[in-house]
């Protein structure tokens, strides 16, 4: 066997016997090991992962809030137009839809009511009312 031929290691991969080829293989192995250690360290960084998850949650919540506000504006414009053209019928329809909504999905109504009461209480305590 010559100096440039390869031997097979215990794992079946060719191991170079040439000193320069060995140095290159060691450098590649070190680089791969470094990348593996960095990836494991990133996965083990619970604080950073929690902060990233929180950031994503906040961004999602802001987006949904913005979409909700936009939808409320569209709905308000529609209701306003309907109230001007058919005030009595529009009011009856709106109240009927609100009652149905409260019965079918009470949680958002309870949360909104609680937030309104909290805002009123804070405003009263600060002397704004």
One Martini backbone bead per residue (centre of mass of N, CA, C, O) as a GRO file, in nm:
protein
  129
    1UNK     BB    1   0.098   0.036   0.022
    2UNK     BB    2   0.063   0.359  -0.022
    3UNK     BB    3   0.056   0.690   0.092
    4UNK     BB    4  -0.223   0.757  -0.087
    5UNK     BB    5  -0.372   0.549   0.030
    6UNK     BB    6  -0.649   0.388   0.175
    7UNK     BB    7  -0.807   0.330   0.470
    8UNK     BB    8  -1.023   0.154   0.675
    9UNK     BB    9  -1.235   0.210   0.905
   10UNK     BB   10  -1.468   0.103   1.138
   11UNK     BB   11  -1.707   0.272   0.963
   12UNK     BB   12  -1.615   0.250   0.635
   13UNK     BB   13  -1.440   0.486   0.594
   14UNK     BB   14  -1.215   0.663   0.439
   15UNK     BB   15  -0.869   0.692   0.532
   16UNK     BB   16  -0.630   0.895   0.504
   17UNK     BB   17  -0.257   0.887   0.475
   18UNK     BB   18  -0.210   1.157   0.392
   19UNK     BB   19  -0.121   1.436   0.560
   20UNK     BB   20  -0.291   1.650   0.404
   21UNK     BB   21  -0.555   1.490   0.403
   22UNK     BB   22  -0.576   1.474   0.709
   23UNK     BB   23  -0.593   1.777   0.765
   24UNK     BB   24  -0.853   1.823   0.601
   25UNK     BB   25  -1.028   1.623   0.760
   26UNK     BB   26  -0.994   1.763   1.032
   27UNK     BB   27  -1.111   2.036   0.948
   28UNK     BB   28  -1.391   1.930   0.869
   29UNK     BB   29  -1.459   1.802   1.140
   30UNK     BB   30  -1.439   2.061   1.308
   31UNK     BB   31  -1.655   2.220   1.156
   32UNK     BB   32  -1.886   2.022   1.204
   33UNK     BB   33  -1.867   2.025   1.512
   34UNK     BB   34  -1.919   2.327   1.547
   35UNK     BB   35  -2.202   2.326   1.420
   36UNK     BB   36  -2.325   2.124   1.616
   37UNK     BB   37  -2.277   2.282   1.875
   38UNK     BB   38  -2.438   2.535   1.791
   39UNK     BB   39  -2.709   2.392   1.751
   40UNK     BB   40  -2.731   2.281   2.041
   41UNK     BB   41  -2.712   2.554   2.184
   42UNK     BB   42  -2.965   2.677   2.057
   43UNK     BB   43  -3.162   2.460   2.171
   44UNK     BB   44  -3.067   2.514   2.481
   45UNK     BB   45  -3.178   2.814   2.454
   46UNK     BB   46  -3.447   2.893   2.626
   47UNK     BB   47  -3.463   3.200   2.637
   48UNK     BB   48  -3.451   3.255   2.332
   49UNK     BB   49  -3.694   3.078   2.257
   50UNK     BB   50  -3.900   3.229   2.431
   51UNK     BB   51  -3.862   3.507   2.301
   52UNK     BB   52  -3.942   3.419   2.018
   53UNK     BB   53  -4.226   3.319   2.089
   54UNK     BB   54  -4.325   3.588   2.201
   55UNK     BB   55  -4.279   3.757   1.950
   56UNK     BB   56  -4.471   3.591   1.769
   57UNK     BB   57  -4.725   3.633   1.943
   58UNK     BB   58  -4.733   3.941   1.929
   59UNK     BB   59  -4.746   3.966   1.622
   60UNK     BB   60  -5.009   3.807   1.591
   61UNK     BB   61  -5.185   3.983   1.774
   62UNK     BB   62  -5.152   4.245   1.616
   63UNK     BB   63  -5.268   4.145   1.353
   64UNK     BB   64  -5.548   4.061   1.463
   65UNK     BB   65  -5.621   4.338   1.574
   66UNK     BB   66  -5.608   4.492   1.309
   67UNK     BB   67  -5.821   4.321   1.165
   68UNK     BB   68  -6.047   4.380   1.368
   69UNK     BB   69  -6.055   4.686   1.330
   70UNK     BB   70  -6.116   4.682   1.030
   71UNK     BB   71  -6.381   4.525   1.056
   72UNK     BB   72  -6.524   4.731   1.237
   73UNK     BB   73  -6.519   4.962   1.032
   74UNK     BB   74  -6.686   4.823   0.819
   75UNK     BB   75  -6.930   4.765   0.997
   76UNK     BB   76  -6.990   5.059   1.075
   77UNK     BB   77  -7.046   5.160   0.790
   78UNK     BB   78  -7.280   4.971   0.732
   79UNK     BB   79  -7.462   5.047   0.970
   80UNK     BB   80  -7.485   5.345   0.906
   81UNK     BB   81  -7.622   5.312   0.631
   82UNK     BB   82  -7.864   5.144   0.733
   83UNK     BB   83  -7.972   5.352   0.940
   84UNK     BB   84  -8.037   5.574   0.731
   85UNK     BB   85  -8.238   5.397   0.550
   86UNK     BB   86  -8.328   5.170   0.805
   87UNK     BB   87  -8.363   5.217   1.122
   88UNK     BB   88  -8.557   5.005   1.249
   89UNK     BB   89  -8.466   4.744   1.106
   90UNK     BB   90  -8.166   4.765   1.179
   91UNK     BB   91  -8.197   4.755   1.485
   92UNK     BB   92  -8.340   4.482   1.502
   93UNK     BB   93  -8.121   4.316   1.358
   94UNK     BB   94  -7.888   4.384   1.545
   95UNK     BB   95  -8.010   4.277   1.809
   96UNK     BB   96  -8.048   3.987   1.710
   97UNK     BB   97  -7.748   3.930   1.647
   98UNK     BB   98  -7.640   3.988   1.930
   99UNK     BB   99  -7.796   3.775   2.085
  100UNK     BB  100  -7.688   3.535   1.924
  101UNK     BB  101  -7.388   3.588   1.983
  102UNK     BB  102  -7.404   3.565   2.291
  103UNK     BB  103  -7.511   3.272   2.296
  104UNK     BB  104  -7.281   3.135   2.113
  105UNK     BB  105  -7.042   3.369   2.213
  106UNK     BB  106  -6.966   3.485   2.524
  107UNK     BB  107  -6.662   3.543   2.575
  108UNK     BB  108  -6.613   3.813   2.417
  109UNK     BB  109  -6.832   3.970   2.575
  110UNK     BB  110  -6.711   3.941   2.852
  111UNK     BB  111  -6.436   4.064   2.790
  112UNK     BB  112  -6.540   4.340   2.688
  113UNK     BB  113  -6.691   4.416   2.944
  114UNK     BB  114  -6.448   4.407   3.131
  115UNK     BB  115  -6.282   4.624   2.982
  116UNK     BB  116  -6.487   4.853   3.016
  117UNK     BB  117  -6.493   4.851   3.324
  118UNK     BB  118  -6.193   4.902   3.363
  119UNK     BB  119  -6.181   5.172   3.211
  120UNK     BB  120  -6.387   5.316   3.389
  121UNK     BB  121  -6.238   5.282   3.656
  122UNK     BB  122  -5.973   5.421   3.576
  123UNK     BB  123  -6.101   5.690   3.490
  124UNK     BB  124  -6.228   5.751   3.767
  125UNK     BB  125  -5.962   5.738   3.940
  126UNK     BB  126  -5.825   5.976   3.757
  127UNK     BB  127  -6.059   6.198   3.696
  128UNK     BB  128  -6.193   6.184   3.389
  129UNK     BB  129  -6.521   6.174   3.501
   0.00000   0.00000   0.00000
